[in-house]
Amino acid sequence: MPLQFNPVKLFAGTGTKALALKIAENYGKPLGQSTLSRFSDGEFQPSYDETVRGCDVFIIQSTCQPNDNLMELLLMIDAAKRASAHYITAVVPYYGLARQDRKDKPRVAIGAKLVANLLKSAGIHRIMTMDLHAAQIQGFFDIPVDHLDASVIFVPYIKSLGLENLTIASPDMGGSYRARTFAKFFNAEVVICDKRRKRANEIESMSIIGDVTGQDIVLIDDIIDTAGTLSKAAALIMEKGAKSVRAVCTHPVLSGKAYETIENSMLSELIVTDTIPLKRQSDKIRVLSTAELFAKAIANVNEHGSISELFKV
């Protein structure tokens, strides 16, 4: 018996509308119509302006700040479930609270697990996301997780730069596995910046493990927030004799004075994706789109195709 495909409908939350429009364009289908009604006290209510009964619904929304983005996604999921959608997939390009993936000190929450519980309780059958801060967060879900890898976007761009003495760097010990995985695409060496923090977003000291003399360094990370770590790492790398230093970060959180920090840093370029919309433009920031990759993944999910095939560079 041939496979039966249900009608597909793509919808966007307000926090990721620009990316959702690009995904829909690459998928070859317009975004579904929805409305977000707001009350004077700040309460809001999303609603669908077209039927979703019996459809495979993909709701696109990053759960970056403000927290309204997460609440809006939850309400959209609930609305689709109550409107008899056949299958609901949350497409969450940036999975917020992912840095809270464990109890690293007493009496703290595990935010990443709480968000997983909320999404499942709201009614999703599947989640699609990209470059989780910790890959094991996939285990917080008892439903299918499509974990897309942004290296398939970054690697061709880095290759196009033609860097002669390429070395991959991790801005901290925790990102060493990510850096080594990335380095395999180039058969490049890896160096590690060993940092010690006083508290969140504040670095006490940093040192480099490995030789960067005369090398074109590419720092690899999943999230760039205040840009303090990358800025300090770039300065130290150049001080140690590197030829150039740039950074690749999937999710441009860029809070506080991050833009000023980047513009005043030794970084020649910061390469990010559009999983989170930029708050402002910068000559040092280059944005690569994830839209085509997400569109292909959505098509493969609907057509029961392979997701891992999309990660071949």
mmCIF file of C-alpha atoms in Angstrom:
data_model
loop_
_atom_site.group_PDB
_atom_site.id
_atom_site.type_symbol
_atom_site.label_atom_id
_atom_site.label_comp_id
_atom_site.label_asym_id
_atom_site.label_seq_id
_atom_site.Cartn_x
_atom_site.Cartn_y
_atom_site.Cartn_z
ATOM 1 C CA MET A 1 0.000 0.000 0.000
ATOM 2 C CA PRO A 2 1.457 3.400 -0.950
ATOM 3 C CA LEU A 3 2.240 5.894 1.811
ATOM 4 C CA GLN A 4 -0.502 8.395 2.542
ATOM 5 C CA PHE A 5 0.545 12.029 2.987
ATOM 6 C CA ASN A 6 -1.658 14.398 4.938
ATOM 7 C CA PRO A 7 -1.961 18.054 3.885
ATOM 8 C CA VAL A 8 0.912 20.140 5.266
ATOM 9 C CA LYS A 9 0.380 23.581 6.792
ATOM 10 C CA LEU A 10 3.160 25.846 8.065
ATOM 11 C CA PHE A 11 2.482 28.510 10.665
ATOM 12 C CA ALA A 12 4.750 31.075 12.301
ATOM 13 C CA GLY A 13 4.950 32.626 15.708
ATOM 14 C CA THR A 14 5.635 36.352 15.803
ATOM 15 C CA GLY A 15 9.160 35.880 17.182
ATOM 16 C CA THR A 16 10.454 34.036 14.105
ATOM 17 C CA LYS A 17 8.235 35.368 11.329
ATOM 18 C CA ALA A 18 11.055 36.409 8.958
ATOM 19 C CA LEU A 19 12.716 32.969 9.094
ATOM 20 C CA ALA A 20 9.348 31.219 8.775
ATOM 21 C CA LEU A 21 8.587 33.150 5.576
ATOM 22 C CA LYS A 22 11.920 31.990 4.102
ATOM 23 C CA ILE A 23 11.252 28.388 5.160
ATOM 24 C CA ALA A 24 7.814 28.488 3.530
ATOM 25 C CA GLU A 25 9.306 29.950 0.356
ATOM 26 C CA ASN A 26 11.924 27.187 0.193
ATOM 27 C CA TYR A 27 9.267 24.573 0.939
ATOM 28 C CA GLY A 28 7.103 25.932 -1.864
ATOM 29 C CA LYS A 29 4.029 26.620 0.206
ATOM 30 C CA PRO A 30 2.742 29.893 1.696
ATOM 31 C CA LEU A 31 2.555 30.343 5.447
ATOM 32 C CA GLY A 32 -0.828 29.587 6.952
ATOM 33 C CA GLN A 33 -2.869 32.498 8.221
ATOM 34 C CA SER A 34 -3.036 33.110 11.957
ATOM 35 C CA THR A 35 -3.801 36.032 14.240
ATOM 36 C CA LEU A 36 -2.366 37.092 17.592
ATOM 37 C CA SER A 37 -4.926 39.079 19.575
ATOM 38 C CA ARG A 38 -3.643 41.170 22.483
ATOM 39 C CA PHE A 39 -5.418 42.413 25.588
ATOM 40 C CA SER A 40 -4.569 45.717 27.246
ATOM 41 C CA ASP A 41 -2.840 43.985 30.177
ATOM 42 C CA GLY A 42 -0.397 42.183 27.859
ATOM 43 C CA GLU A 43 -2.252 38.857 27.651
ATOM 44 C CA PHE A 44 -2.426 37.454 24.138
ATOM 45 C CA GLN A 45 -4.344 34.761 22.272
ATOM 46 C CA PRO A 46 -3.230 33.162 18.994
ATOM 47 C CA SER A 47 -5.831 31.731 16.634
ATOM 48 C CA TYR A 48 -5.810 30.042 13.225
ATOM 49 C CA ASP A 49 -7.652 31.791 10.407
ATOM 50 C CA GLU A 50 -8.003 28.593 8.359
ATOM 51 C CA THR A 51 -8.836 24.972 9.054
ATOM 52 C CA VAL A 52 -6.109 22.630 10.290
ATOM 53 C CA ARG A 53 -8.379 19.588 10.742
ATOM 54 C CA GLY A 54 -6.593 16.435 9.598
ATOM 55 C CA CYS A 55 -3.449 18.375 8.617
ATOM 56 C CA ASP A 56 0.203 17.891 9.494
ATOM 57 C CA VAL A 57 0.905 21.214 11.178
ATOM 58 C CA PHE A 58 4.407 22.679 11.564
ATOM 59 C CA ILE A 59 4.581 25.615 13.976
ATOM 60 C CA ILE A 60 7.788 27.648 13.573
ATOM 61 C CA GLN A 61 8.943 29.629 16.587
ATOM 62 C CA SER A 62 12.270 30.076 18.377
ATOM 63 C CA THR A 63 11.900 30.280 22.145
ATOM 64 C CA CYS A 64 14.366 33.124 22.592
ATOM 65 C CA GLN A 65 13.642 36.060 24.899
ATOM 66 C CA PRO A 66 11.207 37.488 25.676
ATOM 67 C CA ASN A 67 9.455 34.535 27.305
ATOM 68 C CA ASP A 68 6.289 35.509 25.403
ATOM 69 C CA ASN A 69 7.774 33.551 22.484
ATOM 70 C CA LEU A 70 7.586 30.291 24.429
ATOM 71 C CA MET A 71 4.089 31.030 25.715
ATOM 72 C CA GLU A 72 2.892 31.925 22.227
ATOM 73 C CA LEU A 73 4.262 28.628 20.882
ATOM 74 C CA LEU A 74 2.526 26.663 23.634
ATOM 75 C CA LEU A 75 -0.795 28.376 22.932
ATOM 76 C CA MET A 76 -0.456 27.774 19.182
ATOM 77 C CA ILE A 77 0.196 24.080 19.833
ATOM 78 C CA ASP A 78 -2.832 23.849 22.113
ATOM 79 C CA ALA A 79 -5.016 25.639 19.568
ATOM 80 C CA ALA A 80 -3.921 23.261 16.774
ATOM 81 C CA LYS A 81 -4.609 20.224 18.973
ATOM 82 C CA ARG A 82 -8.085 21.487 19.870
ATOM 83 C CA ALA A 83 -8.764 22.202 16.187
ATOM 84 C CA SER A 84 -8.154 18.500 15.364
ATOM 85 C CA ALA A 85 -4.778 18.780 13.627
ATOM 86 C CA HIS A 86 -3.590 15.286 12.690
ATOM 87 C CA TYR A 87 0.106 15.686 13.607
ATOM 88 C CA ILE A 88 1.785 18.676 15.252
ATOM 89 C CA THR A 89 5.510 19.416 14.918
ATOM 90 C CA ALA A 90 7.118 22.261 16.823
ATOM 91 C CA VAL A 91 9.904 23.720 14.690
ATOM 92 C CA VAL A 92 12.092 25.456 17.272
ATOM 93 C CA PRO A 93 15.241 26.745 15.518
ATOM 94 C CA TYR A 94 16.612 28.059 18.827
ATOM 95 C CA TYR A 95 15.638 26.056 21.918
ATOM 96 C CA GLY A 96 15.647 28.532 24.800
ATOM 97 C CA LEU A 97 16.688 27.643 28.372
ATOM 98 C CA ALA A 98 18.965 24.952 26.913
ATOM 99 C CA ARG A 99 21.831 26.178 29.090
ATOM 100 C CA GLN A 100 19.823 24.942 32.090
ATOM 101 C CA ASP A 101 20.274 21.294 31.185
ATOM 102 C CA ARG A 102 21.387 19.940 34.586
ATOM 103 C CA LYS A 103 21.680 20.770 38.290
ATOM 104 C CA ASP A 104 25.132 22.332 38.430
ATOM 105 C CA LYS A 105 24.520 23.656 41.956
ATOM 106 C CA PRO A 106 21.939 23.038 44.689
ATOM 107 C CA ARG A 107 18.353 24.299 44.500
ATOM 108 C CA VAL A 108 18.192 25.239 40.821
ATOM 109 C CA ALA A 109 15.718 24.253 38.115
ATOM 110 C CA ILE A 110 16.459 22.175 35.034
ATOM 111 C CA GLY A 111 14.847 24.601 32.608
ATOM 112 C CA ALA A 112 15.520 22.605 29.448
ATOM 113 C CA LYS A 113 13.606 19.625 30.849
ATOM 114 C CA LEU A 114 10.743 21.842 32.020
ATOM 115 C CA VAL A 115 10.376 23.296 28.508
ATOM 116 C CA ALA A 116 10.355 19.757 27.065
ATOM 117 C CA ASN A 117 7.561 18.802 29.464
ATOM 118 C CA LEU A 118 5.562 21.912 28.580
ATOM 119 C CA LEU A 119 5.837 21.309 24.837
ATOM 120 C CA LYS A 120 4.813 17.655 25.176
ATOM 121 C CA SER A 121 1.909 18.512 27.484
ATOM 122 C CA ALA A 122 0.721 21.188 25.078
ATOM 123 C CA GLY A 123 0.283 18.512 22.417
ATOM 124 C CA ILE A 124 3.260 18.180 20.047
ATOM 125 C CA HIS A 125 3.994 14.843 18.399
ATOM 126 C CA ARG A 126 7.482 15.826 17.265
ATOM 127 C CA ILE A 127 10.064 18.576 17.717
ATOM 128 C CA MET A 128 12.576 19.885 15.197
ATOM 129 C CA THR A 129 15.438 22.060 16.416
ATOM 130 C CA MET A 130 19.040 23.000 15.641
ATOM 131 C CA ASP A 131 22.334 22.774 17.543
ATOM 132 C CA LEU A 132 21.088 22.211 21.067
ATOM 133 C CA HIS A 133 23.433 23.564 23.723
ATOM 134 C CA ALA A 134 23.762 19.990 24.965
ATOM 135 C CA ALA A 135 22.864 17.130 22.603
ATOM 136 C CA GLN A 136 21.575 15.021 25.495
ATOM 137 C CA ILE A 137 18.578 17.372 25.800
ATOM 138 C CA GLN A 138 17.074 15.139 23.108
ATOM 139 C CA GLY A 139 16.664 12.571 25.895
ATOM 140 C CA PHE A 140 14.301 14.926 27.745
ATOM 141 C CA PHE A 141 11.658 14.086 25.116
ATOM 142 C CA ASP A 142 9.722 10.847 24.750
ATOM 143 C CA ILE A 143 8.758 11.805 21.198
ATOM 144 C CA PRO A 144 10.843 12.033 18.007
ATOM 145 C CA VAL A 145 13.455 14.815 17.967
ATOM 146 C CA ASP A 146 14.963 16.017 14.689
ATOM 147 C CA HIS A 147 18.233 17.652 15.755
ATOM 148 C CA LEU A 148 19.561 19.568 12.755
ATOM 149 C CA ASP A 149 23.281 20.313 12.453
ATOM 150 C CA ALA A 150 24.279 23.812 11.317
ATOM 151 C CA SER A 151 27.729 22.618 10.229
ATOM 152 C CA VAL A 152 26.186 21.754 6.850
ATOM 153 C CA ILE A 153 25.647 25.524 6.448
ATOM 154 C CA PHE A 154 28.880 26.765 8.004
ATOM 155 C CA VAL A 155 31.397 24.365 6.433
ATOM 156 C CA PRO A 156 30.839 25.429 2.790
ATOM 157 C CA TYR A 157 31.167 29.087 3.806
ATOM 158 C CA ILE A 158 34.421 28.498 5.710
ATOM 159 C CA LYS A 159 35.776 26.537 2.729
ATOM 160 C CA SER A 160 34.909 29.454 0.439
ATOM 161 C CA LEU A 161 37.207 31.736 2.465
ATOM 162 C CA GLY A 162 40.253 29.772 1.345
ATOM 163 C CA LEU A 163 42.081 30.049 4.671
ATOM 164 C CA GLU A 164 45.574 28.599 4.191
ATOM 165 C CA ASN A 165 46.456 27.808 7.801
ATOM 166 C CA LEU A 166 43.085 26.922 9.261
ATOM 167 C CA THR A 167 42.881 25.871 12.900
ATOM 168 C CA ILE A 168 39.616 25.296 14.757
ATOM 169 C CA ALA A 169 39.257 26.599 18.304
ATOM 170 C CA SER A 170 36.820 26.050 21.148
ATOM 171 C CA PRO A 171 36.163 29.051 23.411
ATOM 172 C CA ASP A 172 35.890 26.738 26.440
ATOM 173 C CA MET A 173 36.493 23.151 27.529
ATOM 174 C CA GLY A 174 32.796 22.304 27.250
ATOM 175 C CA GLY A 175 32.778 23.020 23.528
ATOM 176 C CA SER A 176 35.810 20.888 22.687
ATOM 177 C CA TYR A 177 33.717 18.020 21.272
ATOM 178 C CA ARG A 178 31.835 20.442 19.021
ATOM 179 C CA ALA A 179 35.133 21.935 17.792
ATOM 180 C CA ARG A 180 36.687 18.524 17.114
ATOM 181 C CA THR A 181 33.634 17.413 15.158
ATOM 182 C CA PHE A 182 33.820 20.602 13.066
ATOM 183 C CA ALA A 183 37.590 20.207 12.540
ATOM 184 C CA LYS A 184 37.099 16.801 10.910
ATOM 185 C CA PHE A 185 35.550 18.477 7.863
ATOM 186 C CA PHE A 186 38.856 20.285 7.243
ATOM 187 C CA ASN A 187 41.339 17.800 8.700
ATOM 188 C CA ALA A 188 42.423 20.728 10.891
ATOM 189 C CA GLU A 189 44.064 20.968 14.299
ATOM 190 C CA VAL A 190 42.090 22.039 17.376
ATOM 191 C CA VAL A 191 43.074 24.448 20.132
ATOM 192 C CA ILE A 192 41.065 25.100 23.292
ATOM 193 C CA CYS A 193 40.579 28.234 25.355
ATOM 194 C CA ASP A 194 40.421 27.254 29.014
ATOM 195 C CA LYS A 195 38.344 29.820 30.904
ATOM 196 C CA ARG A 196 37.381 30.215 34.523
ATOM 197 C CA ARG A 197 34.245 32.118 35.473
ATOM 198 C CA LYS A 198 33.542 34.197 38.554
ATOM 199 C CA ARG A 199 29.814 34.002 37.793
ATOM 200 C CA ALA A 200 27.505 33.804 34.752
ATOM 201 C CA ASN A 201 28.672 36.095 31.901
ATOM 202 C CA GLU A 202 31.822 37.124 33.831
ATOM 203 C CA ILE A 203 35.239 35.556 33.097
ATOM 204 C CA GLU A 204 37.981 35.465 35.719
ATOM 205 C CA SER A 205 40.865 34.160 33.585
ATOM 206 C CA MET A 206 41.592 32.448 30.265
ATOM 207 C CA SER A 207 44.500 30.509 28.747
ATOM 208 C CA ILE A 208 45.058 28.704 25.432
ATOM 209 C CA ILE A 209 45.847 25.006 25.073
ATOM 210 C CA GLY A 210 47.671 24.579 21.759
ATOM 211 C CA ASP A 211 49.732 26.640 19.323
ATOM 212 C CA VAL A 212 48.041 29.386 17.276
ATOM 213 C CA THR A 213 51.154 31.088 15.851
ATOM 214 C CA GLY A 214 50.615 32.065 12.205
ATOM 215 C CA GLN A 215 47.253 30.300 12.062
ATOM 216 C CA ASP A 216 43.860 31.438 10.767
ATOM 217 C CA ILE A 217 41.674 30.624 13.748
ATOM 218 C CA VAL A 218 37.959 29.855 13.594
ATOM 219 C CA LEU A 219 36.234 29.752 16.985
ATOM 220 C CA ILE A 220 33.222 27.405 17.131
ATOM 221 C CA ASP A 221 30.302 27.789 19.534
ATOM 222 C CA ASP A 222 26.554 27.162 19.570
ATOM 223 C CA ILE A 223 25.445 30.362 21.346
ATOM 224 C CA ILE A 224 26.867 33.863 21.500
ATOM 225 C CA ASP A 225 25.255 35.877 24.293
ATOM 226 C CA THR A 226 27.183 38.853 25.702
ATOM 227 C CA ALA A 227 30.157 38.092 23.395
ATOM 228 C CA GLY A 228 32.512 38.471 26.357
ATOM 229 C CA THR A 229 34.037 34.997 26.053
ATOM 230 C CA LEU A 230 34.611 35.211 22.296
ATOM 231 C CA SER A 231 35.986 38.739 22.525
ATOM 232 C CA LYS A 232 38.481 37.755 25.211
ATOM 233 C CA ALA A 233 39.397 34.562 23.366
ATOM 234 C CA ALA A 234 39.985 36.484 20.119
ATOM 235 C CA ALA A 235 42.223 39.015 21.871
ATOM 236 C CA LEU A 236 44.275 36.273 23.544
ATOM 237 C CA ILE A 237 44.581 34.290 20.295
ATOM 238 C CA MET A 238 45.870 37.324 18.393
ATOM 239 C CA GLU A 239 48.233 38.134 21.268
ATOM 240 C CA LYS A 240 49.681 34.619 20.917
ATOM 241 C CA GLY A 241 50.566 35.262 17.282
ATOM 242 C CA ALA A 242 47.587 34.139 15.211
ATOM 243 C CA LYS A 243 47.241 35.509 11.679
ATOM 244 C CA SER A 244 43.477 36.061 11.947
ATOM 245 C CA VAL A 245 40.536 35.041 14.111
ATOM 246 C CA ARG A 246 36.849 34.753 13.330
ATOM 247 C CA ALA A 247 33.938 33.020 15.072
ATOM 248 C CA VAL A 248 31.107 30.727 14.028
ATOM 249 C CA CYS A 249 28.081 30.671 16.350
ATOM 250 C CA THR A 250 24.717 29.165 15.454
ATOM 251 C CA HIS A 251 22.436 31.207 17.708
ATOM 252 C CA PRO A 252 22.983 35.000 17.944
ATOM 253 C CA VAL A 253 21.405 35.753 21.332
ATOM 254 C CA LEU A 254 23.524 38.946 21.530
ATOM 255 C CA SER A 255 22.284 40.530 24.726
ATOM 256 C CA GLY A 256 23.468 43.567 26.670
ATOM 257 C CA LYS A 257 26.412 45.326 25.002
ATOM 258 C CA ALA A 258 27.178 42.370 22.734
ATOM 259 C CA TYR A 259 27.102 44.370 19.490
ATOM 260 C CA GLU A 260 29.543 46.972 20.822
ATOM 261 C CA THR A 261 31.771 44.200 22.206
ATOM 262 C CA ILE A 262 31.898 42.468 18.820
ATOM 263 C CA GLU A 263 32.610 45.667 16.905
ATOM 264 C CA ASN A 264 35.468 46.547 19.292
ATOM 265 C CA SER A 265 36.901 43.018 19.353
ATOM 266 C CA MET A 266 39.776 41.432 17.423
ATOM 267 C CA LEU A 267 37.310 39.257 15.529
ATOM 268 C CA SER A 268 37.517 39.850 11.791
ATOM 269 C CA GLU A 269 34.080 38.290 11.344
ATOM 270 C CA LEU A 270 31.250 36.709 13.325
ATOM 271 C CA ILE A 271 29.268 34.152 11.319
ATOM 272 C CA VAL A 272 25.806 33.290 12.667
ATOM 273 C CA THR A 273 22.483 31.913 11.439
ATOM 274 C CA ASP A 274 19.000 33.397 11.412
ATOM 275 C CA THR A 275 17.559 31.135 14.136
ATOM 276 C CA ILE A 276 17.223 34.340 16.185
ATOM 277 C CA PRO A 277 16.588 37.667 14.412
ATOM 278 C CA LEU A 278 19.329 40.273 14.862
ATOM 279 C CA LYS A 279 18.393 43.333 16.876
ATOM 280 C CA ARG A 280 20.645 45.523 14.723
ATOM 281 C CA GLN A 281 23.085 45.254 11.842
ATOM 282 C CA SER A 282 26.871 45.144 12.147
ATOM 283 C CA ASP A 283 29.590 45.120 9.499
ATOM 284 C CA LYS A 284 31.332 42.327 11.417
ATOM 285 C CA ILE A 285 28.310 40.007 11.542
ATOM 286 C CA ARG A 286 27.441 37.750 8.602
ATOM 287 C CA VAL A 287 24.129 35.863 8.721
ATOM 288 C CA LEU A 288 23.701 32.534 6.911
ATOM 289 C CA SER A 289 20.146 31.306 6.478
ATOM 290 C CA THR A 290 18.852 28.022 7.863
ATOM 291 C CA ALA A 291 15.644 28.235 5.826
ATOM 292 C CA GLU A 292 16.565 25.760 3.096
ATOM 293 C CA LEU A 293 17.740 23.149 5.615
ATOM 294 C CA PHE A 294 14.565 23.443 7.699
ATOM 295 C CA ALA A 295 12.392 23.318 4.573
ATOM 296 C CA LYS A 296 14.090 20.107 3.419
ATOM 297 C CA ALA A 297 13.751 18.601 6.893
ATOM 298 C CA ILE A 298 10.031 19.425 6.997
ATOM 299 C CA ALA A 299 9.569 17.820 3.575
ATOM 300 C CA ASN A 300 11.456 14.696 4.644
ATOM 301 C CA VAL A 301 9.416 14.372 7.836
ATOM 302 C CA ASN A 302 6.165 14.650 5.900
ATOM 303 C CA GLU A 303 7.326 12.215 3.210
ATOM 304 C CA HIS A 304 8.904 9.781 5.719
ATOM 305 C CA GLY A 305 12.368 10.449 4.341
ATOM 306 C CA SER A 306 15.766 10.487 6.026
ATOM 307 C CA ILE A 307 16.865 13.472 8.115
ATOM 308 C CA SER A 308 20.495 12.376 8.474
ATOM 309 C CA GLU A 309 20.905 12.556 4.687
ATOM 310 C CA LEU A 310 20.619 16.334 5.021
ATOM 311 C CA PHE A 311 23.835 16.562 7.044
ATOM 312 C CA LYS A 312 26.210 15.494 4.256
ATOM 313 C CA VAL A 313 28.595 18.363 3.427
#
